[in-house]
Coordinates of C-alpha atoms and ligand atoms in Angstrom, one line a residue:
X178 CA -5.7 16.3 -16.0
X179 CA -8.4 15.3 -13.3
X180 CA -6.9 16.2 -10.1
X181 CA -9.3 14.5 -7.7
X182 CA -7.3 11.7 -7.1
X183 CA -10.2 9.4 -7.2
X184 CA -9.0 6.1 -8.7
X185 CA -10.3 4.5 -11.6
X186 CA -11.5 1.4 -9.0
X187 CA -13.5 3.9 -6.6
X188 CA -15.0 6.0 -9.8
X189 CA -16.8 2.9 -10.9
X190 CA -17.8 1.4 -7.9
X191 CA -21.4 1.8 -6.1
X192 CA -20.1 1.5 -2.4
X193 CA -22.9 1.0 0.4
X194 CA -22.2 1.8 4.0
X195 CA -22.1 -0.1 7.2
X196 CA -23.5 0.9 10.5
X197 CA -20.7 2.3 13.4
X198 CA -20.5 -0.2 16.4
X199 CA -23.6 0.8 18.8
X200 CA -22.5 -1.4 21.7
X201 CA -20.5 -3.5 23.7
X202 CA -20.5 -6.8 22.8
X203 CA -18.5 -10.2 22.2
X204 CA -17.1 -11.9 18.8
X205 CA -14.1 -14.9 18.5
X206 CA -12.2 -12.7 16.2
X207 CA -12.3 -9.0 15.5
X208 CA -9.9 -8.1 12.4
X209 CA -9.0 -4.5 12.0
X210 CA -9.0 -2.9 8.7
X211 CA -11.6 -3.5 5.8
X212 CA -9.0 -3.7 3.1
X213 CA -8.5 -6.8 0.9
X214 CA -6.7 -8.1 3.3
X215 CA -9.5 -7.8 6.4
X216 CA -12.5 -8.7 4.0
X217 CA -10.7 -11.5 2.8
X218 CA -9.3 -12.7 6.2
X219 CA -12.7 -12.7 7.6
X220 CA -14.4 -14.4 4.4
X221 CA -11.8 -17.3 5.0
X222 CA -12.7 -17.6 8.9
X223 CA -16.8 -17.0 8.5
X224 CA -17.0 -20.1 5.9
X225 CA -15.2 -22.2 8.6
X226 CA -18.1 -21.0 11.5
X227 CA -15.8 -18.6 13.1
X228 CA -17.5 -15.5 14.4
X229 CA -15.8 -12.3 13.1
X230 CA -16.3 -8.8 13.4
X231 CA -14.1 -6.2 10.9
X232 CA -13.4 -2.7 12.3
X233 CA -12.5 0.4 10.2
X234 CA -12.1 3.6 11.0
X235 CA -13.3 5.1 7.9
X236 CA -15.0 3.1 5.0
X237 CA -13.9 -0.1 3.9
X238 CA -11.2 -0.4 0.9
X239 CA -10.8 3.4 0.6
X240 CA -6.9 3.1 1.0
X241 CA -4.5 0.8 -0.7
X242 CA -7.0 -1.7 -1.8
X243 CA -8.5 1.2 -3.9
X244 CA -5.5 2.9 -5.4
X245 CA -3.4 -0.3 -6.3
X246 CA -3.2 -1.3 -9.9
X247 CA -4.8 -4.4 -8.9
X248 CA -2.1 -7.0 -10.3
X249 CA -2.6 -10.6 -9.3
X250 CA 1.2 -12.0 -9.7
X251 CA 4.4 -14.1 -8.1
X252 CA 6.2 -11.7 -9.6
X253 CA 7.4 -9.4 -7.5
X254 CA 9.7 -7.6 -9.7
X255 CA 13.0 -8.8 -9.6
X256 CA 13.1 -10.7 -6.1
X257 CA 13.7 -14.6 -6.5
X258 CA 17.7 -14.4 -7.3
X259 CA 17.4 -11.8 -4.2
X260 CA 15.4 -13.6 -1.7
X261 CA 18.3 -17.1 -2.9
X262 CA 20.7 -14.8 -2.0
X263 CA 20.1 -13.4 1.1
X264 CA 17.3 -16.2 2.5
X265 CA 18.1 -19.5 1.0
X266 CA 16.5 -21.4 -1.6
X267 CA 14.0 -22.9 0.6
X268 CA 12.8 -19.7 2.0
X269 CA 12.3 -18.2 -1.4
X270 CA 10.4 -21.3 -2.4
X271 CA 8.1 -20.8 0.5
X272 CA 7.7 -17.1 -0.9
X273 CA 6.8 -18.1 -4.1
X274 CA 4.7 -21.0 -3.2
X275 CA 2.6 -19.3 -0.8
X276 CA 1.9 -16.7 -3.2
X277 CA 1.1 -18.8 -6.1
X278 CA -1.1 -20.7 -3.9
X279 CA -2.8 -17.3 -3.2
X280 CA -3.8 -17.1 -7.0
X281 CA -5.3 -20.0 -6.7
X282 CA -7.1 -19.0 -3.4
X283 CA -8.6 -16.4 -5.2
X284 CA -9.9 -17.7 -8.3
X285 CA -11.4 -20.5 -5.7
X286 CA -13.5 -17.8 -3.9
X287 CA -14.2 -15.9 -7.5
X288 CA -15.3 -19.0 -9.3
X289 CA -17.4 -20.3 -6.2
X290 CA -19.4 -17.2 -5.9
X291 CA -19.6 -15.7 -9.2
X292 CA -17.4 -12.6 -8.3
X293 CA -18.1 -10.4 -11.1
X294 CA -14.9 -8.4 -10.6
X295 CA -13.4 -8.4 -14.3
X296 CA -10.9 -11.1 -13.7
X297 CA -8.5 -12.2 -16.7
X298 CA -5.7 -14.1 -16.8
X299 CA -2.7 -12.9 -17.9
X300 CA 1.3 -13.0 -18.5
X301 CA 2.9 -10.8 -16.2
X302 CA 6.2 -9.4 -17.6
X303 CA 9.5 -7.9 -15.9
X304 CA 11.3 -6.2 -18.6
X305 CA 15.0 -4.5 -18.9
X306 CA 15.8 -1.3 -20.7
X307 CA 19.5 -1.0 -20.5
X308 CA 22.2 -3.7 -20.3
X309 CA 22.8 -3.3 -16.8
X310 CA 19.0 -4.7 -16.3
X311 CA 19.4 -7.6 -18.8
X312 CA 21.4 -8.9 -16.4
X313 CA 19.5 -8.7 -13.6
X314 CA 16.9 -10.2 -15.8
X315 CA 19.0 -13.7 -16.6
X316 CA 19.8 -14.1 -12.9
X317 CA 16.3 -13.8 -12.1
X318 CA 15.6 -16.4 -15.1
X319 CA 18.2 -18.7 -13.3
X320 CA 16.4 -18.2 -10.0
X321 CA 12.9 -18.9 -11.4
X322 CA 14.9 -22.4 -12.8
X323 CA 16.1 -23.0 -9.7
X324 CA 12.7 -22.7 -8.1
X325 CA 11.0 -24.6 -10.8
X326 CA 9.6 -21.7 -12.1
X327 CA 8.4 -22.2 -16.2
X328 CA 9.2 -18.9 -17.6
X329 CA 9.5 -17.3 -20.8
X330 CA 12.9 -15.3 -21.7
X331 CA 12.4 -12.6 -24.5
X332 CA 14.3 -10.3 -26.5
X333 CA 11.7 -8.6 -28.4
X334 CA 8.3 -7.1 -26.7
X335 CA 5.6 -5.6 -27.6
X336 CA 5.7 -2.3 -25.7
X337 CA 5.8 0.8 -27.6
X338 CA 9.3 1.7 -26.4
X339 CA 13.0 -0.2 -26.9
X340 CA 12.9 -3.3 -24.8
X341 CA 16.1 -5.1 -24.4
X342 CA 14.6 -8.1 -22.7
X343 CA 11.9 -9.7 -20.6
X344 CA 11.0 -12.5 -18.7
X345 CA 7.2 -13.9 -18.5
X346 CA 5.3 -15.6 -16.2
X347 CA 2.1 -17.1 -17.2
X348 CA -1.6 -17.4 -15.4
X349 CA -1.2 -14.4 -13.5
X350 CA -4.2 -12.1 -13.4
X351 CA -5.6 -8.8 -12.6
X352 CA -9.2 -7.6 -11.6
X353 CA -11.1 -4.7 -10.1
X354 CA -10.0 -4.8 -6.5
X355 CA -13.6 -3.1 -5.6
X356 CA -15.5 -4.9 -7.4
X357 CA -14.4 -7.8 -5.3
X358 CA -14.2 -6.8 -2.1
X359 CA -17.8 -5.3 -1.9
X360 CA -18.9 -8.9 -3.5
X361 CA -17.2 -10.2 -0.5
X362 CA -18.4 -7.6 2.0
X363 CA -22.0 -8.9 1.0
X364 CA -21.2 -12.8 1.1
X365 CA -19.6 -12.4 4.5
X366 CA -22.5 -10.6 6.0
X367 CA -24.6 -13.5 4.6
X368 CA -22.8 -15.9 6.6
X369 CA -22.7 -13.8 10.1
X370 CA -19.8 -11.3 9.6
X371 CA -20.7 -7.8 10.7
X372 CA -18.6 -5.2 9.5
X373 CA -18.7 -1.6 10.9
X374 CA -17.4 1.6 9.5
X375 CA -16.0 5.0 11.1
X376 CA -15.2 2.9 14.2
X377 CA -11.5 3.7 15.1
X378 CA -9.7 1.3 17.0
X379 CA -7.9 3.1 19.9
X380 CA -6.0 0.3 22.0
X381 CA -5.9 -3.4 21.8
X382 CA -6.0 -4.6 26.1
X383 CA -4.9 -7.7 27.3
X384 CA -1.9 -9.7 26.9
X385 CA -3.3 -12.7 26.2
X386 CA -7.0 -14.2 25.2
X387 CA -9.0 -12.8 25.6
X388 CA -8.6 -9.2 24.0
X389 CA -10.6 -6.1 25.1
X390 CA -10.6 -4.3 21.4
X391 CA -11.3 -0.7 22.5
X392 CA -13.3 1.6 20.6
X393 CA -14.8 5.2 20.0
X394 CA -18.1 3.9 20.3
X395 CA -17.3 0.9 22.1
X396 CA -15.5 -2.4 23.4
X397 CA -15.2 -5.7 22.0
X398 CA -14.4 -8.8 24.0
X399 CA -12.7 -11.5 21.8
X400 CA -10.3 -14.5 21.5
X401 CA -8.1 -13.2 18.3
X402 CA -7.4 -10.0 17.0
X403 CA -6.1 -9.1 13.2
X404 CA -4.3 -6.1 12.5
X405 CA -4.7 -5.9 9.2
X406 CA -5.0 -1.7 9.3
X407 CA -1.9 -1.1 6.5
X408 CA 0.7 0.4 9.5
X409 CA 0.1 -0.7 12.8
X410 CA -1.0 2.2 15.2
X411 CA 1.1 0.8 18.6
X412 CA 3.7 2.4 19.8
X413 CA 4.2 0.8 23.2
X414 CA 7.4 -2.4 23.4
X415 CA 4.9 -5.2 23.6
X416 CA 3.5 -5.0 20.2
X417 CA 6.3 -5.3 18.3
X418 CA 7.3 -1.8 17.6
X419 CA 6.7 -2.1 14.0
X420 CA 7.6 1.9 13.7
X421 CA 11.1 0.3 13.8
X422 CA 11.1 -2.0 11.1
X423 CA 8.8 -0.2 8.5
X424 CA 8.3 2.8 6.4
X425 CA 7.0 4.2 3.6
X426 CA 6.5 4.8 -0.2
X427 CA 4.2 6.7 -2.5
X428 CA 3.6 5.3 -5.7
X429 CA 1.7 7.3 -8.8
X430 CA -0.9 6.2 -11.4
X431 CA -2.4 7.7 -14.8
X432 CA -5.4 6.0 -16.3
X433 CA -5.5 7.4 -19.8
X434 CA -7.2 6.5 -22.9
X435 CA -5.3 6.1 -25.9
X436 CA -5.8 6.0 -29.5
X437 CA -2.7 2.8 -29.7
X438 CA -3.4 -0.6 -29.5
X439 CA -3.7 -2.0 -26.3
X440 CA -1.7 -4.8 -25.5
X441 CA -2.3 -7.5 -23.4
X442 CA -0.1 -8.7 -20.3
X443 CA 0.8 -6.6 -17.1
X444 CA 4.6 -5.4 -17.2
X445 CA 7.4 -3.6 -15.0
X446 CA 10.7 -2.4 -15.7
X447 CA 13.6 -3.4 -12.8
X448 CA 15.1 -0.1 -11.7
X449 CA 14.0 3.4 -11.2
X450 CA 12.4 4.8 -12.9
X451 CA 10.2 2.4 -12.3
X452 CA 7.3 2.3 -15.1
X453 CA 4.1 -0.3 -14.9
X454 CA 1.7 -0.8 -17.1
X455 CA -1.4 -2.8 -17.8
X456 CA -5.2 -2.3 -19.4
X457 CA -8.1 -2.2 -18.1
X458 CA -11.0 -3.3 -20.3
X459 CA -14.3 -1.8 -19.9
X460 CA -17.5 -0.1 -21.5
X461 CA -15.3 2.7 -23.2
X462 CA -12.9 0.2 -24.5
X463 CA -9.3 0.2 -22.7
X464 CA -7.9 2.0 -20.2
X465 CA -4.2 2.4 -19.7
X466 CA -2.9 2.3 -16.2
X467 CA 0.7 3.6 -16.2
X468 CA 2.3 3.7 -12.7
X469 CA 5.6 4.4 -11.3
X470 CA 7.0 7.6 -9.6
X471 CA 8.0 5.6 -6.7
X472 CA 9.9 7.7 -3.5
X473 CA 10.0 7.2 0.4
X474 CA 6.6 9.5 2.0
X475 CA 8.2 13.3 1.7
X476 CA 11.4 12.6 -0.2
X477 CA 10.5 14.1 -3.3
X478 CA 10.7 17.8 -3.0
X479 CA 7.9 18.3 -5.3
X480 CA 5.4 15.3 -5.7
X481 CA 3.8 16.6 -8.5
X482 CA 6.9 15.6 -10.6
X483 CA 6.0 12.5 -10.3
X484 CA 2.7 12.6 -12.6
X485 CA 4.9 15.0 -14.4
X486 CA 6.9 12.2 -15.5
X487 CA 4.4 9.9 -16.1
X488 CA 2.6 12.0 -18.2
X489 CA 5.8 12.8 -20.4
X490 CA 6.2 9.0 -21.2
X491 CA 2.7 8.4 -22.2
X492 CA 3.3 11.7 -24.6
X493 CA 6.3 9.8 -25.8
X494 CA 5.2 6.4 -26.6
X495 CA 1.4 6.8 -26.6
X496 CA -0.8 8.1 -29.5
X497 CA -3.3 10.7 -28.4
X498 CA -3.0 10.2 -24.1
X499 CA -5.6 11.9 -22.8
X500 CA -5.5 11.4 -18.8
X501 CA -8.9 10.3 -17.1
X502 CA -7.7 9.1 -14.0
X503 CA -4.4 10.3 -11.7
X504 CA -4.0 9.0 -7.9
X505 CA -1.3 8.2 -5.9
X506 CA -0.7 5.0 -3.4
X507 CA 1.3 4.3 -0.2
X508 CA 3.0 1.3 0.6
X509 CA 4.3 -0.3 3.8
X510 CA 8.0 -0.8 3.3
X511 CA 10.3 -3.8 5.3
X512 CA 13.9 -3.6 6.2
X513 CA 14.4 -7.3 3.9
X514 CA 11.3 -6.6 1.0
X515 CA 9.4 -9.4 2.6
X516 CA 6.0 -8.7 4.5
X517 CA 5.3 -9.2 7.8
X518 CA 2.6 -11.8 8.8
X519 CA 1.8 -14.1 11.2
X520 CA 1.7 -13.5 15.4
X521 CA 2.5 -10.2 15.7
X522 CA 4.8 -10.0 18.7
X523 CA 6.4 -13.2 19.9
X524 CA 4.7 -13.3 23.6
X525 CA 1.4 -12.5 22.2
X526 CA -0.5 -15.7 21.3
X527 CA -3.9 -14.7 19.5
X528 CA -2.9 -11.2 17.8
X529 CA -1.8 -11.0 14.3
X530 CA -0.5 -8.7 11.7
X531 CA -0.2 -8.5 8.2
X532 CA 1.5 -5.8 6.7
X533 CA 4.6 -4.0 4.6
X534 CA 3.9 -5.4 1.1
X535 CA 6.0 -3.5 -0.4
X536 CA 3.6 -2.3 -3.5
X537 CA 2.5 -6.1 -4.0
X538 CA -0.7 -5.9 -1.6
X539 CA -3.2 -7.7 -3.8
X540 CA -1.5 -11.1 -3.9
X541 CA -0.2 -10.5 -0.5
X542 CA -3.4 -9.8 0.9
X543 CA -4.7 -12.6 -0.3
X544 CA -1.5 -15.1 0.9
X545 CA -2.1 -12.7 4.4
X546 CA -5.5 -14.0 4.9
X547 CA -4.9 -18.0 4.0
X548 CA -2.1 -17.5 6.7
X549 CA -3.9 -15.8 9.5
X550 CA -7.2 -17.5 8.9
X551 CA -4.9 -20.8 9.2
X552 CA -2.8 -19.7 12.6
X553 CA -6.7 -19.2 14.3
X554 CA -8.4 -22.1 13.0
X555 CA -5.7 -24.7 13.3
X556 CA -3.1 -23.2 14.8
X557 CA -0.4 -23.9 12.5
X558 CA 0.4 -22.6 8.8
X559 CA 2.6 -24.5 6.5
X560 CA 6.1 -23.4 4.9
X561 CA 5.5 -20.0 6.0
X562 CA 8.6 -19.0 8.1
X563 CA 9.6 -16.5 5.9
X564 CA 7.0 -14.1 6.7
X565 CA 7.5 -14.3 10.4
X566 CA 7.5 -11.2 12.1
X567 CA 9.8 -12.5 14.4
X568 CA 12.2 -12.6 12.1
X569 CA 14.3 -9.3 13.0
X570 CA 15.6 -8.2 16.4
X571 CA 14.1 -4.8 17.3
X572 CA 17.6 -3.8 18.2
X573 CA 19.1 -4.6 15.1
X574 CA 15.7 -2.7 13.4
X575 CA 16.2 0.2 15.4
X576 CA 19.5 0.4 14.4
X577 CA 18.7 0.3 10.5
X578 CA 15.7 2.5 11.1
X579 CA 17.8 5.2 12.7
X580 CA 20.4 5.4 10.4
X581 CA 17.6 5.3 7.3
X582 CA 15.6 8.3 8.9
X583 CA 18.6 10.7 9.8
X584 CA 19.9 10.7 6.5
X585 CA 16.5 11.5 5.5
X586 CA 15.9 14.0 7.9
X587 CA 19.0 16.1 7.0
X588 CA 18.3 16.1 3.7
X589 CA 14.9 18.2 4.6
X590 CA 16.7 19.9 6.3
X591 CA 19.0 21.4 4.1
X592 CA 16.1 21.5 1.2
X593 CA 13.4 23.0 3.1
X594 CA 14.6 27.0 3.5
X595 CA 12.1 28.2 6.2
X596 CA 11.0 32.1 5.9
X597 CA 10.3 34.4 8.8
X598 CA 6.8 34.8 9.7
X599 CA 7.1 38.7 8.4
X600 CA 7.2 37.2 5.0
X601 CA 4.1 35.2 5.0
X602 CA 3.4 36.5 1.6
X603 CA 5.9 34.7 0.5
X604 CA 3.7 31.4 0.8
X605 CA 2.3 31.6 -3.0
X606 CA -1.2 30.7 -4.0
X607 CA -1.9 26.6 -3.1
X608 CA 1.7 26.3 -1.3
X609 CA 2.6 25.1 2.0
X610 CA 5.8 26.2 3.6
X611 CA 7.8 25.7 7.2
X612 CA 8.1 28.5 8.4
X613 CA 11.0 29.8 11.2
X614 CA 8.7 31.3 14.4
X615 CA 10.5 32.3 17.9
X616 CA 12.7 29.2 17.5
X617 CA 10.0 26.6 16.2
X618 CA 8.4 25.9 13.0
X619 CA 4.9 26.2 11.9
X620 CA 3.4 24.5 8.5
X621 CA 1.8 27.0 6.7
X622 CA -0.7 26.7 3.5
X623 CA -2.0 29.2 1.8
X624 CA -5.5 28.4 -0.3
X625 CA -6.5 29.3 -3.5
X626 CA -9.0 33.3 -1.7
X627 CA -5.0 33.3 0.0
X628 CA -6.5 32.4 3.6
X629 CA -4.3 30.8 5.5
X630 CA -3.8 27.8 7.7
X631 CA -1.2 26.8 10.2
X632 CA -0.4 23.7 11.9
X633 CA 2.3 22.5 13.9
X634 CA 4.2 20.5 11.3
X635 CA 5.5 17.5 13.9
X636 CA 4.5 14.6 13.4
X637 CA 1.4 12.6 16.4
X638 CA 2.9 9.4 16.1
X639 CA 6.5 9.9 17.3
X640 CA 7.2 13.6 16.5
X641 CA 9.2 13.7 12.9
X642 CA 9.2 17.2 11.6
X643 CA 6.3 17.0 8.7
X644 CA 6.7 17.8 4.8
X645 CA 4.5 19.7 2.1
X646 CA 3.3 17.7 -0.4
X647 CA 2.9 19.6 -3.7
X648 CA 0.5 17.2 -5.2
X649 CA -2.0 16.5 -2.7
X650 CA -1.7 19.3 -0.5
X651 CA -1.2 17.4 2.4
X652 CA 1.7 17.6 5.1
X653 CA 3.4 13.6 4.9
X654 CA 6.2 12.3 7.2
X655 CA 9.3 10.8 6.4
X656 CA 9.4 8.7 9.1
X657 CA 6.5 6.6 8.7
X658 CA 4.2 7.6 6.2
X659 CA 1.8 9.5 8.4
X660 CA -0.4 11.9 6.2
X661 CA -2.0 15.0 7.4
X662 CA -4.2 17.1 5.6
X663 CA -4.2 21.0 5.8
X664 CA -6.6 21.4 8.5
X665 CA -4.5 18.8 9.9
X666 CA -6.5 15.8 10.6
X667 CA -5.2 12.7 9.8
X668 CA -5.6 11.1 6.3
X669 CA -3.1 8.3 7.2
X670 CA -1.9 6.3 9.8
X671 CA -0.1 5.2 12.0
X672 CA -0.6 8.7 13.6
X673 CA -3.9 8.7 14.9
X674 CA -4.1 12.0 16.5
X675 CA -4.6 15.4 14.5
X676 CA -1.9 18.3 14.2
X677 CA -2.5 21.2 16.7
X678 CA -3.7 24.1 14.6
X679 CA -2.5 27.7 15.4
X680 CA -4.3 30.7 14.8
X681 CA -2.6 33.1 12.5
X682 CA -3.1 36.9 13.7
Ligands
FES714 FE1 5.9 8.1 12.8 FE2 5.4 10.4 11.7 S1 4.6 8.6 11.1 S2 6.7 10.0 13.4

């Protein structure tokens, strides 16, 4: 098994790079984060003359946008009779509308341009496995009637396991997320869109327009910002407090190859565990992405159980597997499954966020950018209430976030049996361990020559007490989502700042 984590997108890719700011200067709109949802965004406001600049602390697309399974789809799994229930029918209309429209939005921009980015259309399938599911399935059907949704209600599949039923969807896609975006990066450039790499935002000033966009290498002066950086980075009242309202979830995928016949269509089940599947054609025929594994950031007490699973089912119902491709994902989680997007705190005119897709960020980044590029160009954007941030009190937020986190937390607790620093041997080969010191913890990992390297395993954003991960070898937090890796510099936000290392004598 390849365990770079290097997705199947990013290992067939030729990135370039783009220069760091070098100055101060002045834009009308500076979007943060050079995901699908940034690129796209700023694509959208560039055509219509608007002066944008796209800020990313790293490279562009190396995060979600590269380790997605890059499914193009309304079909959020099993959402519609949901989103009647709780919302209303008119707001789940509004949901699927504006992502159906987003389809369309992106065929537009891949059709106009040429995109070469292996788009096909396909049926995308939610399936059922037990009883229980099929009849989460027929309410689902009802809702997509309701909606005036055409679907297609199955008993029989062709998936290489017992299917009870499904329910299809046609003219969905999928592409290569990558392949796109850098198409884009290039077009948007063409039409007076800088975009700069390894250029950490640090603080957003200014209450109103316009915003000083502060830098490491610089400040931008500018009428609208986008936050379109995953999981906002603020922690201060006026911006929302999105640590509130959000969390997060790691999500697993294999690429094998296969000696069965690939099928076409892109499919998920309804309950975990949750298993996804869909080809992707290329050169060496088709490649199998199977994803699922899903948990909250450092619930699982060993990640690597995760592929483990993944890897038994393609042994199961797969001739021949042989893995080419594992990585893993992390996904911005709401308190009510629907994203966030639009103004990002109600007193703020010109700042906007887009964010907590909840695993479904291609077609959301897309619907994202229609919407934000809409709100700055003419100020308004139609039927889409139900993504309003403004849509929870923070009190009420805080008070589900709370209760969500604690339980969390004493579950670690209780799982995580710290040894004394006398028994630092105990840390085996390529594990990390908490470990009890004159009344505090330290993180401790333990590489492969047994050096070792300690951090102080709380978390820079707000403090949480930091996990191991198995898999990656990186110290995650429950709270929200931040990643560390051993050294402890950041590999994932909204922490920006590193852990404090401690010497080991
Ligand atoms: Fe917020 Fe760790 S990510 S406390």
């Amino acid at each position: 098994m390849d365990s770079s984590f290097k997705s199947y997108w990013q290992d067939t890719i030729k990135t370039r790079n783009f220069a760091p700011l070098q100055e101060n200067t002045r834009t009308n709109t500076v979007v943060i984060g050079g995901g699908i949802v940034g690129i796209t965004t700023a694509y959208l406001l560039s055509t219509q003359g608007v002066d944008t600049i796209i800020l990313e602390g790293g490279n562009i697309s190396t995060s979600a946008t590269a380790k997605t399974t890059a499914k193009i789809t309304f079909q959020h799994g099993a959402i519609y009779n949901d989103l009647m229930t709780r919302v209303g029918k008119e707001k789940a209309f509004q949901y699927l509308d504006t992502n159906r429209n987003a389809i369309t939005h992106l065929n537009k921009i891949i059709t106009e341009h040429k995109i070469a980015c292996d788009y096909k259309t396909q049926p995308a399938y939610l399936y059922a496995t037990n009883n229980k599911e099929v009849e989460i399935i027929e309410k689902e059907k009802e809702a997509y009637d309701n909606l005036g949704v055409a679907s297609f209600y199955q008993e029989k599949s062709i998936l290489p396991f017992p299917v009870k039923a499904s329910l299809a969807v046609t003219n969905q896609g999928q592409f290569h997320p990558l392949k796109y975006v850098y198409s884009l990066a290039d077009i948007i450039e063409k039409k007076g869109c800088t975009i700069h790499e390894n250029t950490r935002v640090l603080d957003i000033q200014g209450s109103k327009s316009p915003f000083k966009v502060i830098t490491e290498k610089g400040e931008i002066t500018c009428e609208n910002v986008v936050v379109a950086c995953h999981y906002p980075f603020f922690n201060d009242g006026k911006h929302g407090m999105y640590f509130f309202r959000m969390y997060q979830d790691r999500s697993y995928v294999l690429g094998i190859r296969t000696s069965s016949e690939p099928f076409d269509g892109m499919y998920i089940n309804i309950n975990n565990p949750i298993y996804s599947l869909r080809y992707q054609f290329d050169d060496k025929g088709a490649l199998l992405l199977l994803g699922g594994g899903n948990h909250r950031t450092a619930e699982k007490e060993d990640e690597k159980a995760s592929y483990k699973e993944l890897e038994l089912f393609s042994h199961k119902y797969f001739t021949n597997p042989e893995i080419n491709y594992t990585w893993s994902n992390q996904d911005c989680m709401t308190l009510d499954g629907i994203p966030y997007i639009g103004q990002m705190s109600s007193n703020i005119k010109g700042l906007y966020i887009a964010t907590g897709f909840k695993k479904w960020g291609m077609t959301s980044g897309i619907l994202s950018a229609k919407i934000i590029s809409d709100l700055i160009i003419t100020g308004e954007s139609l039927n889409t209430d139900v993504f309003n941030p403004a849509r929870f009190s923070v009190v009420d937020s805080a008070k589900n976030f709370i209760v969500n986190g604690l339980e969390i937390a004493e579950n670690f607790i209780m799982k995580l049996m710290p040894i004394s620093l006398e028994n630092l041997s105990e840390v085996k080969v390529g594990e990390g361990k908490l470990i009890d010191y004159k009344n505090s913890k330290i993180g401790v990992y333990r590489d492969e020559d047994g050096n070792y390297f300690a951090v102080v395993p709380h978390c820079t954003h707000l403090g949480c007490l930091l996990k191991f991960n198995t898999a990656e070898k990186t110290w995650d937090c429950t709270c929200h989502g931040s990643r560390f890796n051993i050294f402890g510099d950041v590999i994932e936000g909204p922490a920006t700042l590193p852990l404090k290392r401690i010497e080991l004598q």
